[in-house]
PDB file of C-alpha atoms in Angstrom:
ATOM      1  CA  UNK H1169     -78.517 167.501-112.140  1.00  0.00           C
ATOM      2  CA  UNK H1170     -81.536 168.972-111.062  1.00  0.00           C
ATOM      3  CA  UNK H1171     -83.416 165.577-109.153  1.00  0.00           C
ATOM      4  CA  UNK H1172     -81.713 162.313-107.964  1.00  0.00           C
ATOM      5  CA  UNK H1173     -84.520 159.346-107.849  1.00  0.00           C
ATOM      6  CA  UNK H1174     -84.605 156.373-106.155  1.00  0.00           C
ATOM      7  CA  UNK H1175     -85.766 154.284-109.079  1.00  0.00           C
ATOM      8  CA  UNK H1176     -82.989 151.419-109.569  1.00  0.00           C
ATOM      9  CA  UNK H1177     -80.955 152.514-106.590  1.00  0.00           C
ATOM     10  CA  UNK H1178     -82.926 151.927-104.059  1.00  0.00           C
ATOM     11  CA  UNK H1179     -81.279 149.193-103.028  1.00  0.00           C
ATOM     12  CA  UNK H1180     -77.381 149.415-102.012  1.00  0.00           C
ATOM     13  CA  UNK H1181     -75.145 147.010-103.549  1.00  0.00           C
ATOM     14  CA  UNK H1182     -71.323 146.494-103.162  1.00  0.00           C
ATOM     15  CA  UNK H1183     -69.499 149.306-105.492  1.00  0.00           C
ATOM     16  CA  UNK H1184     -66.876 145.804-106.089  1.00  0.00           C
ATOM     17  CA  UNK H1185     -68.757 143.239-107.508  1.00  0.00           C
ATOM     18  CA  UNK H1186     -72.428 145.042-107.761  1.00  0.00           C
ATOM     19  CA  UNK H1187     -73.876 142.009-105.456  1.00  0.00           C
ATOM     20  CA  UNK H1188     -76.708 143.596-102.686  1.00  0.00           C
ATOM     21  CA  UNK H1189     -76.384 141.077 -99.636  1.00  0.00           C
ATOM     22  CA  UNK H1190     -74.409 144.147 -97.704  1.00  0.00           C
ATOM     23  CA  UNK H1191     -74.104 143.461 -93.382  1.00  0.00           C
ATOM     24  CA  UNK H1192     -72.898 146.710 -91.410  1.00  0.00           C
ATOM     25  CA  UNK H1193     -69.748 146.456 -89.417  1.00  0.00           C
ATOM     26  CA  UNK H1194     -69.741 149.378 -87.781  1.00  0.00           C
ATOM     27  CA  UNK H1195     -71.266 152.590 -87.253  1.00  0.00           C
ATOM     28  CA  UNK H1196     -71.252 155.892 -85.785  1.00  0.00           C
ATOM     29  CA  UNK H1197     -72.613 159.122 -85.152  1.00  0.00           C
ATOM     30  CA  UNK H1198     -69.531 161.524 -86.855  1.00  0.00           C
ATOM     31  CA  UNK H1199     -72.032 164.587 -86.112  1.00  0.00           C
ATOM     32  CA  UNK H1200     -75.548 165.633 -85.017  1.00  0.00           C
ATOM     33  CA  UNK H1201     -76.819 164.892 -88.330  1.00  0.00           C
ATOM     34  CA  UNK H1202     -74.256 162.127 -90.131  1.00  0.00           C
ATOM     35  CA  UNK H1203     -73.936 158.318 -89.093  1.00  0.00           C
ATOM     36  CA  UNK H1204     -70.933 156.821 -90.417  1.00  0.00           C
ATOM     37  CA  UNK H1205     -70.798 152.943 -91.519  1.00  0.00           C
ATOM     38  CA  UNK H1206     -68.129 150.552 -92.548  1.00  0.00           C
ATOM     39  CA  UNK H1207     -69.784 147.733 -95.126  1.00  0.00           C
ATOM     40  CA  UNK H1208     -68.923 144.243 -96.155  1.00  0.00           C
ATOM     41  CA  UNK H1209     -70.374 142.446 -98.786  1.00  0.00           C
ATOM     42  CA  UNK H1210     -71.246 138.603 -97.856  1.00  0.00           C
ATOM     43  CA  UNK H1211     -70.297 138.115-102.144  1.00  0.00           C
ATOM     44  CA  UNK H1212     -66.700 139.167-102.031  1.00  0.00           C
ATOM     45  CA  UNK H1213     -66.112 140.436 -98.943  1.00  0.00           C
ATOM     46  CA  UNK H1214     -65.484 143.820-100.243  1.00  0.00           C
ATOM     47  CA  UNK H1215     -65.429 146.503 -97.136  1.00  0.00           C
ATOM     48  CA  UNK H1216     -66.017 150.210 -97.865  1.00  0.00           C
ATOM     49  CA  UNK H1217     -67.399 153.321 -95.977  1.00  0.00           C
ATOM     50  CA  UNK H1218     -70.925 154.905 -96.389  1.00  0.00           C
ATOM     51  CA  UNK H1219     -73.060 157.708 -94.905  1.00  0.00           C
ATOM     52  CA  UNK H1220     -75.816 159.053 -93.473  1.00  0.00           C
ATOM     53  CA  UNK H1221     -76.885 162.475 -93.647  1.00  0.00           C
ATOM     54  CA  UNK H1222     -80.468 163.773 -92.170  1.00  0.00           C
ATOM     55  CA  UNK H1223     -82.113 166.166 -94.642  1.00  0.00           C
ATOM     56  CA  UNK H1224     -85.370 168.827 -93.768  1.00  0.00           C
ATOM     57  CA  UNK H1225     -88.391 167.783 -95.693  1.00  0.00           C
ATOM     58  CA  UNK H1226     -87.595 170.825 -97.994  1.00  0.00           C
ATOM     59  CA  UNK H1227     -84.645 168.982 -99.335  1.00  0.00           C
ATOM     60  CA  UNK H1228     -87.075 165.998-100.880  1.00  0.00           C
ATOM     61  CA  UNK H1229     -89.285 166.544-103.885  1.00  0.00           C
ATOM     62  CA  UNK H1230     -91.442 164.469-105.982  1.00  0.00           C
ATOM     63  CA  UNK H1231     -91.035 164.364-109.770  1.00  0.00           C
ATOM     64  CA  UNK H1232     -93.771 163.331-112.091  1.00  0.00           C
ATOM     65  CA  UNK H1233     -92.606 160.182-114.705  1.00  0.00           C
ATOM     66  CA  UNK H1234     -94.909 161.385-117.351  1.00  0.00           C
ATOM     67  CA  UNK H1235     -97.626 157.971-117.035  1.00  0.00           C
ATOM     68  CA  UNK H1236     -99.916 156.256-115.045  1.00  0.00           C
ATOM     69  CA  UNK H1237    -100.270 153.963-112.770  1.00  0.00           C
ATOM     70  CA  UNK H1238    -102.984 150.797-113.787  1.00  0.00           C
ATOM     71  CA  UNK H1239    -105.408 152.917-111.036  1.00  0.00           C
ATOM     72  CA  UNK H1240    -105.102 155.700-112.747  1.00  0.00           C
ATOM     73  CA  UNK H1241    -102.670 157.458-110.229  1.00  0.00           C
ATOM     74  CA  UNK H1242     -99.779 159.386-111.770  1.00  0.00           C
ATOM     75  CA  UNK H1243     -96.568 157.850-111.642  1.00  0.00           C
ATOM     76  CA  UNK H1244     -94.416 159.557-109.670  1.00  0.00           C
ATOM     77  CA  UNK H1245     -90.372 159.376-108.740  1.00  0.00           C
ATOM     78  CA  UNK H1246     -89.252 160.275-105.061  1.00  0.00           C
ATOM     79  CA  UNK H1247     -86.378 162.317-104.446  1.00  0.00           C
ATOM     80  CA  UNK H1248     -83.727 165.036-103.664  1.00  0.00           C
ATOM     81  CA  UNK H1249     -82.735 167.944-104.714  1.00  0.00           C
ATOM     82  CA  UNK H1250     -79.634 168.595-106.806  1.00  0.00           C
ATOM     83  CA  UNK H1251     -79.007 171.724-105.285  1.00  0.00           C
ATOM     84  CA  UNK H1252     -79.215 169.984-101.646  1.00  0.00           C
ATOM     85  CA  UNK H1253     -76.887 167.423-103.032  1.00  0.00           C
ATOM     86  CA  UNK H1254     -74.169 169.885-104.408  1.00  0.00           C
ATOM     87  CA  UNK H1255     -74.433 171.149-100.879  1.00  0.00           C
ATOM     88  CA  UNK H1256     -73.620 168.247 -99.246  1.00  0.00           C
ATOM     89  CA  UNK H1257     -70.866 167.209-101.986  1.00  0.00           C
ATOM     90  CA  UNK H1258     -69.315 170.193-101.142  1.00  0.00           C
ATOM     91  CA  UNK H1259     -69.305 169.559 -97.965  1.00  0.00           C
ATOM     92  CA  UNK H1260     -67.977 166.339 -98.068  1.00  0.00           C
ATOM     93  CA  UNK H1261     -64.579 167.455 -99.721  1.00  0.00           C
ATOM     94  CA  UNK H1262     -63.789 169.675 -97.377  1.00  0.00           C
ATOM     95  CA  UNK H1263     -60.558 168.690 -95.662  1.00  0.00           C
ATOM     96  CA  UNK H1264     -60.532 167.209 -91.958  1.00  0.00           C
TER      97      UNK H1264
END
């Protein structure tokens, strides 16, 4: 997986029911660069854990979607890096 996009994902939606009316609970800072937040969904009242992590600019990239925009602009799809993501999936199963 070389790019992740936003595209369809931009907005965050309960992993239960799919729903996106999402209020925060409660969050912290678990490091320098990772905020922590417990999630409920106002739909089913679903509550899971998400985070945060703060990336260098180097870590975003911007892919081209092969057409244009109606001013002529290219269309373009915002990003990170799978490489940057393996990173941070590895370490995210590192034991506590």
């Amino acid at each position: 997986m070389p790019f992740v996009g936003a595209g369809d994902e931009a907005v965050l939606r309960c992993p239960n029911c799919n729903a996106s009316l999402i209020k925060v609970l409660e969050s912290r800072h678990t490091t320098g660069s990772v905020v922590s937040r417990r999630r409920q969904c106002h739909a089913c009242d679903h509550i899971w854990g998400t985070l945060e992590v703060s990336l260098e600019d180097s870590a975003f990239c911007y892919m081209d979607r092969g057409s244009k925009r109606t001013d002529g602009q290219i269309r373009s799809e915002f990003g990170v890096k799978g490489s940057i993501l393996d990173k941070v999936a590895a370490l995210l199963t590192r034991e506590c």
